[in-house]
mmCIF file of C-alpha atoms in Angstrom:
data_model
loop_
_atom_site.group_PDB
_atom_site.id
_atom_site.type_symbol
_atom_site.label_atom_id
_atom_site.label_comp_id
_atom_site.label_asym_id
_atom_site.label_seq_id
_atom_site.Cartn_x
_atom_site.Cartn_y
_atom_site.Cartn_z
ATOM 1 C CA UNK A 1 13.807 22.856 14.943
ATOM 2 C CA UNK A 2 15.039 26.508 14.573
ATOM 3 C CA UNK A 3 11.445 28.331 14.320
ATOM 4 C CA UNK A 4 11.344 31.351 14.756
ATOM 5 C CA UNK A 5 7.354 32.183 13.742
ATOM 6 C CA UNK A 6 6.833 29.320 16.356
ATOM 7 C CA UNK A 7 7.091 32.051 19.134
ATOM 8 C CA UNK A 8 3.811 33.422 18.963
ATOM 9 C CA UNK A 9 2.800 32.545 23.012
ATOM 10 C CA UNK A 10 5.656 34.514 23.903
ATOM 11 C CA UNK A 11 5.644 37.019 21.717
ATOM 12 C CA UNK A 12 2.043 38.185 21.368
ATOM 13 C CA UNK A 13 2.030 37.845 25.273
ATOM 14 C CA UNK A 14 4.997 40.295 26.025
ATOM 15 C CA UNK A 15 3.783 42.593 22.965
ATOM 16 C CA UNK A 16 0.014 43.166 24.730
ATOM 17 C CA UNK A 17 2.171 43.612 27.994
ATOM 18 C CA UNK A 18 4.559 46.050 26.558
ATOM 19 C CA UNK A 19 2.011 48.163 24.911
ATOM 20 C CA UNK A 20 0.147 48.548 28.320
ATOM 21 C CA UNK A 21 3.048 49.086 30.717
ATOM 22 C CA UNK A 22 6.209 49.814 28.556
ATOM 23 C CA UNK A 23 9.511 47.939 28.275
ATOM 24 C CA UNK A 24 12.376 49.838 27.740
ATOM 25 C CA UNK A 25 13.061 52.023 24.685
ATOM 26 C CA UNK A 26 11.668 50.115 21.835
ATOM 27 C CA UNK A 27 8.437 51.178 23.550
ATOM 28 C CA UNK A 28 9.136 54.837 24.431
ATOM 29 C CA UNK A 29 7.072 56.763 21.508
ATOM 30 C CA UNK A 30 4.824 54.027 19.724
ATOM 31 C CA UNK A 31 1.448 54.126 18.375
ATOM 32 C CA UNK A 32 0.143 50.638 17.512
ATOM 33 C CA UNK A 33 -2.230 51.818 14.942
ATOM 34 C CA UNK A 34 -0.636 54.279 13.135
ATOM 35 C CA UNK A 35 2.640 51.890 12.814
ATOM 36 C CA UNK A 36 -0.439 48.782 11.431
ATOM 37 C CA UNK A 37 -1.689 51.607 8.662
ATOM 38 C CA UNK A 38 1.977 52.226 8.121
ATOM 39 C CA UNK A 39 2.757 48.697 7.552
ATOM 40 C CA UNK A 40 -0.173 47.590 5.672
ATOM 41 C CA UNK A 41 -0.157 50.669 3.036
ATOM 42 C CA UNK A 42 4.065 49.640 1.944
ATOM 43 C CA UNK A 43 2.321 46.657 1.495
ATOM 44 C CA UNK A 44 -0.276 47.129 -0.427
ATOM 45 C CA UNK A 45 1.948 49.930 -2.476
ATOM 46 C CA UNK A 46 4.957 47.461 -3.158
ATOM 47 C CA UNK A 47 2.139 44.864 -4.530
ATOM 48 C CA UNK A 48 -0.010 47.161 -6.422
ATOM 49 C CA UNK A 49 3.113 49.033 -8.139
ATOM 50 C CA UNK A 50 4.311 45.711 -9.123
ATOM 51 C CA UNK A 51 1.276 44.448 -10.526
ATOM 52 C CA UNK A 52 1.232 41.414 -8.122
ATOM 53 C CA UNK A 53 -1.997 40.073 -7.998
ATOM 54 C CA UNK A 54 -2.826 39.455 -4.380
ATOM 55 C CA UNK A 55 -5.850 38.469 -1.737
ATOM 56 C CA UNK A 56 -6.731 41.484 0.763
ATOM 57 C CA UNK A 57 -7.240 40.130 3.722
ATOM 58 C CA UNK A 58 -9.273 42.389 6.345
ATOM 59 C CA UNK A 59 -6.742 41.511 8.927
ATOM 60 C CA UNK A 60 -4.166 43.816 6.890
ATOM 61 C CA UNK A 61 -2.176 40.048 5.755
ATOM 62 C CA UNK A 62 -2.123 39.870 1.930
ATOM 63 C CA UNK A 63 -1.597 36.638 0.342
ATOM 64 C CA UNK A 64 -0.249 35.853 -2.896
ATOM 65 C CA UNK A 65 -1.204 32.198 -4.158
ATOM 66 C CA UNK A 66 1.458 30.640 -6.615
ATOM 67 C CA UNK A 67 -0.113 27.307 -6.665
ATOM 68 C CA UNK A 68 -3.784 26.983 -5.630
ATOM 69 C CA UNK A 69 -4.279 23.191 -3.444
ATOM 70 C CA UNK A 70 -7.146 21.218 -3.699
ATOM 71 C CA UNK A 71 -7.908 20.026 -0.136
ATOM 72 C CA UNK A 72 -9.752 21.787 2.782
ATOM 73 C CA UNK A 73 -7.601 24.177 4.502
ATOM 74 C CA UNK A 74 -6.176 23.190 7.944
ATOM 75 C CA UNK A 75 -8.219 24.228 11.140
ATOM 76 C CA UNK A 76 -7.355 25.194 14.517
ATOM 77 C CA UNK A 77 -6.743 22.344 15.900
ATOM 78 C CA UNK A 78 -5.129 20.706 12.588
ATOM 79 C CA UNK A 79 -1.305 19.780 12.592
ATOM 80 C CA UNK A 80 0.877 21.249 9.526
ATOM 81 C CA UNK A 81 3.816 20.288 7.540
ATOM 82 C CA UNK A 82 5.000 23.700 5.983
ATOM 83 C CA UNK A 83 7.978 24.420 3.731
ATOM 84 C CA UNK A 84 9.003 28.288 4.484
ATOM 85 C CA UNK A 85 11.686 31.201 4.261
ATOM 86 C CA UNK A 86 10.909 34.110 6.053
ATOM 87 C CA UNK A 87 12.147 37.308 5.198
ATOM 88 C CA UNK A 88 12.043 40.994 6.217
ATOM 89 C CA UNK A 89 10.297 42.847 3.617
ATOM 90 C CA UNK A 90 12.276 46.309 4.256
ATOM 91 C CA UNK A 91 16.057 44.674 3.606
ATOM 92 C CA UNK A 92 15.403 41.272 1.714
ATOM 93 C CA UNK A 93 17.283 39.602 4.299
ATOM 94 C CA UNK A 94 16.433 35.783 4.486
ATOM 95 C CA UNK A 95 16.178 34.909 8.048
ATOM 96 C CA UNK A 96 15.028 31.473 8.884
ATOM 97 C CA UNK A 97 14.232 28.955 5.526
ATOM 98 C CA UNK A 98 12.728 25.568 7.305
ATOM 99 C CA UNK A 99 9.983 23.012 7.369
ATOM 100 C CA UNK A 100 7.579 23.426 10.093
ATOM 101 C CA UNK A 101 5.686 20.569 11.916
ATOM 102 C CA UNK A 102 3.087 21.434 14.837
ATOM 103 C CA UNK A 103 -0.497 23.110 15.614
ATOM 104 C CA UNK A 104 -1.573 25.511 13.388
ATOM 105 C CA UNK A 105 -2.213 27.644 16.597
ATOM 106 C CA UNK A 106 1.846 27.232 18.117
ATOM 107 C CA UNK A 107 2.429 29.705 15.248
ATOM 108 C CA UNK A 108 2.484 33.572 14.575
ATOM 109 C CA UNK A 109 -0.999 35.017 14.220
ATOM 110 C CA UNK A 110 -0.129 36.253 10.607
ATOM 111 C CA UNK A 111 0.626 32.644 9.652
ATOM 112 C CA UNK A 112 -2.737 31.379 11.522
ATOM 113 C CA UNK A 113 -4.861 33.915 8.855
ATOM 114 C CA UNK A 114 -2.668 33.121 6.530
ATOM 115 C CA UNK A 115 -2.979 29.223 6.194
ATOM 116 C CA UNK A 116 -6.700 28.860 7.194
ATOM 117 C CA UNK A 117 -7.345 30.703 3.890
ATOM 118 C CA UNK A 118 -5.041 28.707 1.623
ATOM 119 C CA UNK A 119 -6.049 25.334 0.410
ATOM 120 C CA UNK A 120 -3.547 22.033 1.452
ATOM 121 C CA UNK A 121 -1.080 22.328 -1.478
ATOM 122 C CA UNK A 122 -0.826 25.870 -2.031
ATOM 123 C CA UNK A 123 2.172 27.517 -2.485
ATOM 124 C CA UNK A 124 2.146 31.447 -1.164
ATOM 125 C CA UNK A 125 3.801 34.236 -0.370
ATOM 126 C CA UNK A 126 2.207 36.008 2.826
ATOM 127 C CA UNK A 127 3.083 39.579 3.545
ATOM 128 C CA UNK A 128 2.761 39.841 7.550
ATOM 129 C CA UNK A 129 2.469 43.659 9.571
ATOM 130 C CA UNK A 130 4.479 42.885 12.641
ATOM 131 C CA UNK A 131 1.302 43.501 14.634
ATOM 132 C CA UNK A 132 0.554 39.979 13.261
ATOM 133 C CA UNK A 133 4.415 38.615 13.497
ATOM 134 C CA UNK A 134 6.302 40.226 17.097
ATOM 135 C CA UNK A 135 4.761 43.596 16.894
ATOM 136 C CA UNK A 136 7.117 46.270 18.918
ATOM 137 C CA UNK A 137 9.854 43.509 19.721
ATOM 138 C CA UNK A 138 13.268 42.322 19.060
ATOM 139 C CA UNK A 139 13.414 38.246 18.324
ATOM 140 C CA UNK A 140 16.601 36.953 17.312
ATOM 141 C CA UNK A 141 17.438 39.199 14.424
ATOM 142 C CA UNK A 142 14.078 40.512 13.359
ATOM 143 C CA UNK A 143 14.277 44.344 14.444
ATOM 144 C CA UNK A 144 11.151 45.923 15.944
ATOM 145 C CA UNK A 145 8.335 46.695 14.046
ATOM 146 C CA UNK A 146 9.245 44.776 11.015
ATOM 147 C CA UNK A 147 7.082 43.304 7.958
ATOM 148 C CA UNK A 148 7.737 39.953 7.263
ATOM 149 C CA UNK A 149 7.531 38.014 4.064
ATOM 150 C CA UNK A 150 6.884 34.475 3.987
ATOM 151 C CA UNK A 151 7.182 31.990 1.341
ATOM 152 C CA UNK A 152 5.284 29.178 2.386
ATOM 153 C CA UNK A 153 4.180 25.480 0.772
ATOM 154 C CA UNK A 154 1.441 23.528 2.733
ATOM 155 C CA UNK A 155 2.254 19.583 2.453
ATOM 156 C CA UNK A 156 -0.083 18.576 4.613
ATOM 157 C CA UNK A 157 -2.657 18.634 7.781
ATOM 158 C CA UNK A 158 -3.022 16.269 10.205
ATOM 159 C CA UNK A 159 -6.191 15.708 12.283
ATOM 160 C CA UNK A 160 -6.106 14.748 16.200
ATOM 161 C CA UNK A 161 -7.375 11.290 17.464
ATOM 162 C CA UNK A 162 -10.299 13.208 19.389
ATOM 163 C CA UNK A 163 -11.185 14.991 15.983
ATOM 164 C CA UNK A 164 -11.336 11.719 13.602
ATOM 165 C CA UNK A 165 -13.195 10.080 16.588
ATOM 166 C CA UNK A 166 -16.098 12.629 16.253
ATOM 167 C CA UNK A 167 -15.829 12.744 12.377
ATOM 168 C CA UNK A 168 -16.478 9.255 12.413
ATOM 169 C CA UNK A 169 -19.517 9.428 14.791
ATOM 170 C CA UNK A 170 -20.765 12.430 13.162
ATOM 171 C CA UNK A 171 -20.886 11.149 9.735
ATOM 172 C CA UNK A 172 -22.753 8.073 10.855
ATOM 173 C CA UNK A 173 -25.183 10.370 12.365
ATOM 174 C CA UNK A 174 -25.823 12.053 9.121
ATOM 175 C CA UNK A 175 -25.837 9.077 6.850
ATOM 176 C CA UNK A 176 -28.523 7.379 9.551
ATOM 177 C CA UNK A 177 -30.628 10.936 9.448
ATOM 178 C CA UNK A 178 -30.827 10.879 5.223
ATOM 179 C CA UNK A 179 -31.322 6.997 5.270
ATOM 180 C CA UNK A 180 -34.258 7.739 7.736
ATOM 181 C CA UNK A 181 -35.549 10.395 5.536
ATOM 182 C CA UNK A 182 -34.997 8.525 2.528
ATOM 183 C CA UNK A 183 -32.790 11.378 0.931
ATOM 184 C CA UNK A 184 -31.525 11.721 -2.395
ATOM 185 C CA UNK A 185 -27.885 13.597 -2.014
ATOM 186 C CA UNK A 186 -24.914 13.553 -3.220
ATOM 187 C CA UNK A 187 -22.486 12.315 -0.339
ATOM 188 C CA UNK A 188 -19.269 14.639 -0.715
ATOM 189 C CA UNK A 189 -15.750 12.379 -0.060
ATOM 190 C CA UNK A 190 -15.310 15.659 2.623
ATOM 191 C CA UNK A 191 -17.895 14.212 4.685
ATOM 192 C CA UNK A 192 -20.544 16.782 3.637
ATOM 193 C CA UNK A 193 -23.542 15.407 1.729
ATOM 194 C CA UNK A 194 -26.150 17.527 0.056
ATOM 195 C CA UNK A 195 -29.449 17.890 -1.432
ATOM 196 C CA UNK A 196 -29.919 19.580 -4.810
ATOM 197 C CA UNK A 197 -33.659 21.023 -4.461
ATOM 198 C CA UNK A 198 -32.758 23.518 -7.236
ATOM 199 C CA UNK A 199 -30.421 23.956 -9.874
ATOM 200 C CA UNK A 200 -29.295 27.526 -11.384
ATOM 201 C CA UNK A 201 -27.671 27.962 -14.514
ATOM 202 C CA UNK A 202 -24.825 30.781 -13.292
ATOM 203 C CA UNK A 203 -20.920 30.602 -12.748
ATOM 204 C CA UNK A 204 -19.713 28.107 -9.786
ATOM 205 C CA UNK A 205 -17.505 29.811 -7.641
ATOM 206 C CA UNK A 206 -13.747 28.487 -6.482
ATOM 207 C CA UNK A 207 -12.099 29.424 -2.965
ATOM 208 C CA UNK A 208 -11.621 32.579 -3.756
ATOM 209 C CA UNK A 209 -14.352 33.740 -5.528
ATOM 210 C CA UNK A 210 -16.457 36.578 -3.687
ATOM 211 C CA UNK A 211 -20.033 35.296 -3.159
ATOM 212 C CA UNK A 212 -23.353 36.551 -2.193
ATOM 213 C CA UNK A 213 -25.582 33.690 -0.633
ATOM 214 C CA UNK A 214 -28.454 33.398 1.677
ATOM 215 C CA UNK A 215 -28.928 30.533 4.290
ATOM 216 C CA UNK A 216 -30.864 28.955 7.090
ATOM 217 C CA UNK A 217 -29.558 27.043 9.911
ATOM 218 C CA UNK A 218 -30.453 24.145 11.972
ATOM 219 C CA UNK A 219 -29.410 21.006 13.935
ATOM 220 C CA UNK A 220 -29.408 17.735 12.838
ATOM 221 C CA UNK A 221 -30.796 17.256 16.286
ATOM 222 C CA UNK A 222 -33.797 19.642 15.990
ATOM 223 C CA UNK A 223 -34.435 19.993 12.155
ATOM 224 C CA UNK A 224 -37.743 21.601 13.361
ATOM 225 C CA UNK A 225 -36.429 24.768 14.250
ATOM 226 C CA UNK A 226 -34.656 27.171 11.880
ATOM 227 C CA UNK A 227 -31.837 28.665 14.464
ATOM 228 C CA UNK A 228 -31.449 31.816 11.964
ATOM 229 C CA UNK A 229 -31.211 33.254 8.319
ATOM 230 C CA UNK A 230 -28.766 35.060 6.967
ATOM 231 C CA UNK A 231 -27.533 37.208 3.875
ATOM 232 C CA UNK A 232 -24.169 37.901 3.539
ATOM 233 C CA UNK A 233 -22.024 39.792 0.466
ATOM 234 C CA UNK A 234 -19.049 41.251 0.193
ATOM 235 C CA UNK A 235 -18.999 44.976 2.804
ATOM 236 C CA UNK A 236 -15.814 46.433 3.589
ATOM 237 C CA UNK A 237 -14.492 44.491 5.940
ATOM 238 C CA UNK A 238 -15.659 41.390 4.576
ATOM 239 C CA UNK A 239 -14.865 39.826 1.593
ATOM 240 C CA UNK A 240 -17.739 37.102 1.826
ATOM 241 C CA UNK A 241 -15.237 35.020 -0.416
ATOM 242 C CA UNK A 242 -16.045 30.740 -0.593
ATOM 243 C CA UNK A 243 -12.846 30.014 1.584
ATOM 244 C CA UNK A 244 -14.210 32.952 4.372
ATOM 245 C CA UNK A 245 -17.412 30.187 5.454
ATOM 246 C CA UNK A 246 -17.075 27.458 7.657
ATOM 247 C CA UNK A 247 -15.856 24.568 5.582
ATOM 248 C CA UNK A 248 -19.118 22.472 4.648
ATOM 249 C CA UNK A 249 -20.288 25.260 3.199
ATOM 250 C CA UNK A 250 -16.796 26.185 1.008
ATOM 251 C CA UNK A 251 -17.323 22.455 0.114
ATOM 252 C CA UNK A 252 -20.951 23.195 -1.065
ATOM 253 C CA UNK A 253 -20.485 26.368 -2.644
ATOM 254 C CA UNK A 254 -17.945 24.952 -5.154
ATOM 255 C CA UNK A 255 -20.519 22.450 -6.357
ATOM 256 C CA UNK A 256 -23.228 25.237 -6.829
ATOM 257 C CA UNK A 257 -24.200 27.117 -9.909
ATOM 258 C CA UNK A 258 -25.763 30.687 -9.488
ATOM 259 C CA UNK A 259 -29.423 30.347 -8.846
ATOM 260 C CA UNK A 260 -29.230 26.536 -6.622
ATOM 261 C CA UNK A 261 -30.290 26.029 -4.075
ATOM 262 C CA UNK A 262 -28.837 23.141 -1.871
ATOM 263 C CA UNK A 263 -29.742 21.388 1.611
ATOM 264 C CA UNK A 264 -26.452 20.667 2.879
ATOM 265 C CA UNK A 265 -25.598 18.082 5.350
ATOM 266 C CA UNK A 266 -22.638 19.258 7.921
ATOM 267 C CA UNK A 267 -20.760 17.401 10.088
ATOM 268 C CA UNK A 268 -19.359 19.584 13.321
ATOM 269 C CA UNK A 269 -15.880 19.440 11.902
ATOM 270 C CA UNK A 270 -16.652 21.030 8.958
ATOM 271 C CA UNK A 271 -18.652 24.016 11.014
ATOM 272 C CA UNK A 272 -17.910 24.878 14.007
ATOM 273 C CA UNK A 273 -16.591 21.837 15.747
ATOM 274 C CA UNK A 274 -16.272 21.850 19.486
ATOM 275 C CA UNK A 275 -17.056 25.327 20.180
ATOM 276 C CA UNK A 276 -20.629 26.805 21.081
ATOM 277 C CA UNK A 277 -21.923 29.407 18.659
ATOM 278 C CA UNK A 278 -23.601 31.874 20.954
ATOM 279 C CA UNK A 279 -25.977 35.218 19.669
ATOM 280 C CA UNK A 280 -25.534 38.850 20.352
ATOM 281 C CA UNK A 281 -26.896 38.469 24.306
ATOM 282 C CA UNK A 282 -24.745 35.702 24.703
ATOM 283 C CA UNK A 283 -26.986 32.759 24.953
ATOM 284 C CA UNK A 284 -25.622 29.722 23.084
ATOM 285 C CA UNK A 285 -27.786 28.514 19.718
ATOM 286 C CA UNK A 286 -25.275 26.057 18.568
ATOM 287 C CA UNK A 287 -23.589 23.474 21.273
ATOM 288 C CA UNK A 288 -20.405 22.059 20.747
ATOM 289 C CA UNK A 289 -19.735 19.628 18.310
ATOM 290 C CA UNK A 290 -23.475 20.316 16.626
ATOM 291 C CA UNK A 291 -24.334 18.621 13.178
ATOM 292 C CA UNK A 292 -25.950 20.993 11.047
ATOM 293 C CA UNK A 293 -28.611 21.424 8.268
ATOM 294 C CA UNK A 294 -27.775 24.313 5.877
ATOM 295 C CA UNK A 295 -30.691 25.465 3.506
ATOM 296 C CA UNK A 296 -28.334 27.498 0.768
ATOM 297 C CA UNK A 297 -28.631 29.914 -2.027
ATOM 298 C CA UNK A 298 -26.046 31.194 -4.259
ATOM 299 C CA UNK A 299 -27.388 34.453 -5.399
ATOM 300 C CA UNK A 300 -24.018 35.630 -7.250
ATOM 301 C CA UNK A 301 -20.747 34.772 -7.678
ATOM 302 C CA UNK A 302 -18.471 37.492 -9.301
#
């Protein structure tokens, strides 16, 4: 497979090195941030002149959905089957048009942000800074310092053997915990289950719909002990849309009416799998591969 985007190791790697050390004369006057703002405002001019409607990403990667999907985005981790054609946004020149079958992290960092905000079965066009793409390099015949344009369908993800293995194991977990407890939920075919405790009368929100919720965490493991509480809206910076939240909450959230309030059932998949959340001093509240208890409010959805 010709892939060009599939470069990223090499190309983010010798990027970092070249802005530290220099390589040659593609790197002898070059600011990093001005050429980002540079980028990202032709951007954000060509789509705003044209009336495209398009999703600001605080990355600086704007997305423009054609077709909205209706499964869970892909994770880290996930394997993708991608249609594409890439091209550079200053000439129109088509340079690669493909299908693309690996990890979602073998791939450019502008495609990582990108897919892991676009439901499986969207169809999108994602305009890429090269700060997200090859930055300050030459690869094949994309010039230094060039925007890229991709037109990309998701087909499909694929989960690893490891992460089905847990899935399976978690779920049971969580179905065993609500039997226990004698819970009435509604048991999502996501693997997320939740309790309606009560019901609002507002708008439900869809993936992209900016939100302003409130929510407690805890274990499965230690239901005793609320880990934190949190409010979150939209700030610059973040857009505190349903597809920006782990996924067993985007799952919940599109079930919700302004005003519920849900207990929601997570397995670690669907949060934050087999990493450890840690706090501000460092010190790990949520182990690897945690299941999690969500208390949840939807306080708007605009």
């Amino acid at each position: 497979m010709n892939m060009v985007v599939r470069s990223i190791l090499s190309a983010v790697a010798i990027f970092s090195a070249c802005l530290l050390a220099g390589c040659g004369k593609d790197n002898d006057v070059f600011d990093e941030a001005i050429q980002f703002e540079k980028e990202v405002a032709a951007i954000d001019d060509y789509l705003e002149t044209n009336t495209i409607p398009h999703i600001k990403d605080p990355s600086g990667v704007r997305i423009v959905v054609k077709t909205l999907g209706t499964k869970l985005p892909a994770q880290a981790g996930s394997q993708i089957n991608i249609n594409y054609k890439g091209t550079i946004f200053a000439t129109g020149e088509v340079f690669e048009e493909s299908t693309a079958t690996g990890f979602v992290e073998d791939y450019i960092r502008g495609w990582q942000i990108g897919i892991r905000k676009l439901p499986v079965g969207s169809e999108a066009t994602l305009y890429i800074p090269s700060f997200h793409a090859y930055g300050n390099n030459t690869v094949k015949t994309i010039k230094p310092n060039s925007t890229l344009i991709f037109d990309i369908k998701i087909n499909s993800t694929t989960q690893t053997t490891v992460y089905n293995n847990r899935f399976t194991s978690d779920t049971t977990a969580l179905n065993t915990y609500i039997g226990n407890k004698q819970l009435d939920v509604v048991k999502d075919p996501t693997g997320v289950r939740y309790q309606k405790l009560v019901q609002g009368s507002g708008n439900t929100p869809s993936w992209f719909t900016p939100v302003k919720i409130k929510y407690s965490i805890m274990l499965l493991s230690n239901d005793q002990k609320v880990i934190g509480t949190y409010e979150r809206e939209p700030v610059e910076g973040f857009n505190s849309l349903v597809i920006d939240y782990i996924q067993g909450l985007q799952v919940a959230l599109q079930h919700m009416k302004v005003g519920s309030k849900y207990r929601v059932f997570i397995p670690s998949g669907l949060a934050f799998g087999p990493e450890n959340g840690i706090d501000s001093s460092g010190v790990i509240i949520i182990p690897g591969n945690s299941n999690l208890i969500v208390d949840l409010e939807l306080i708007e959805a605009n």
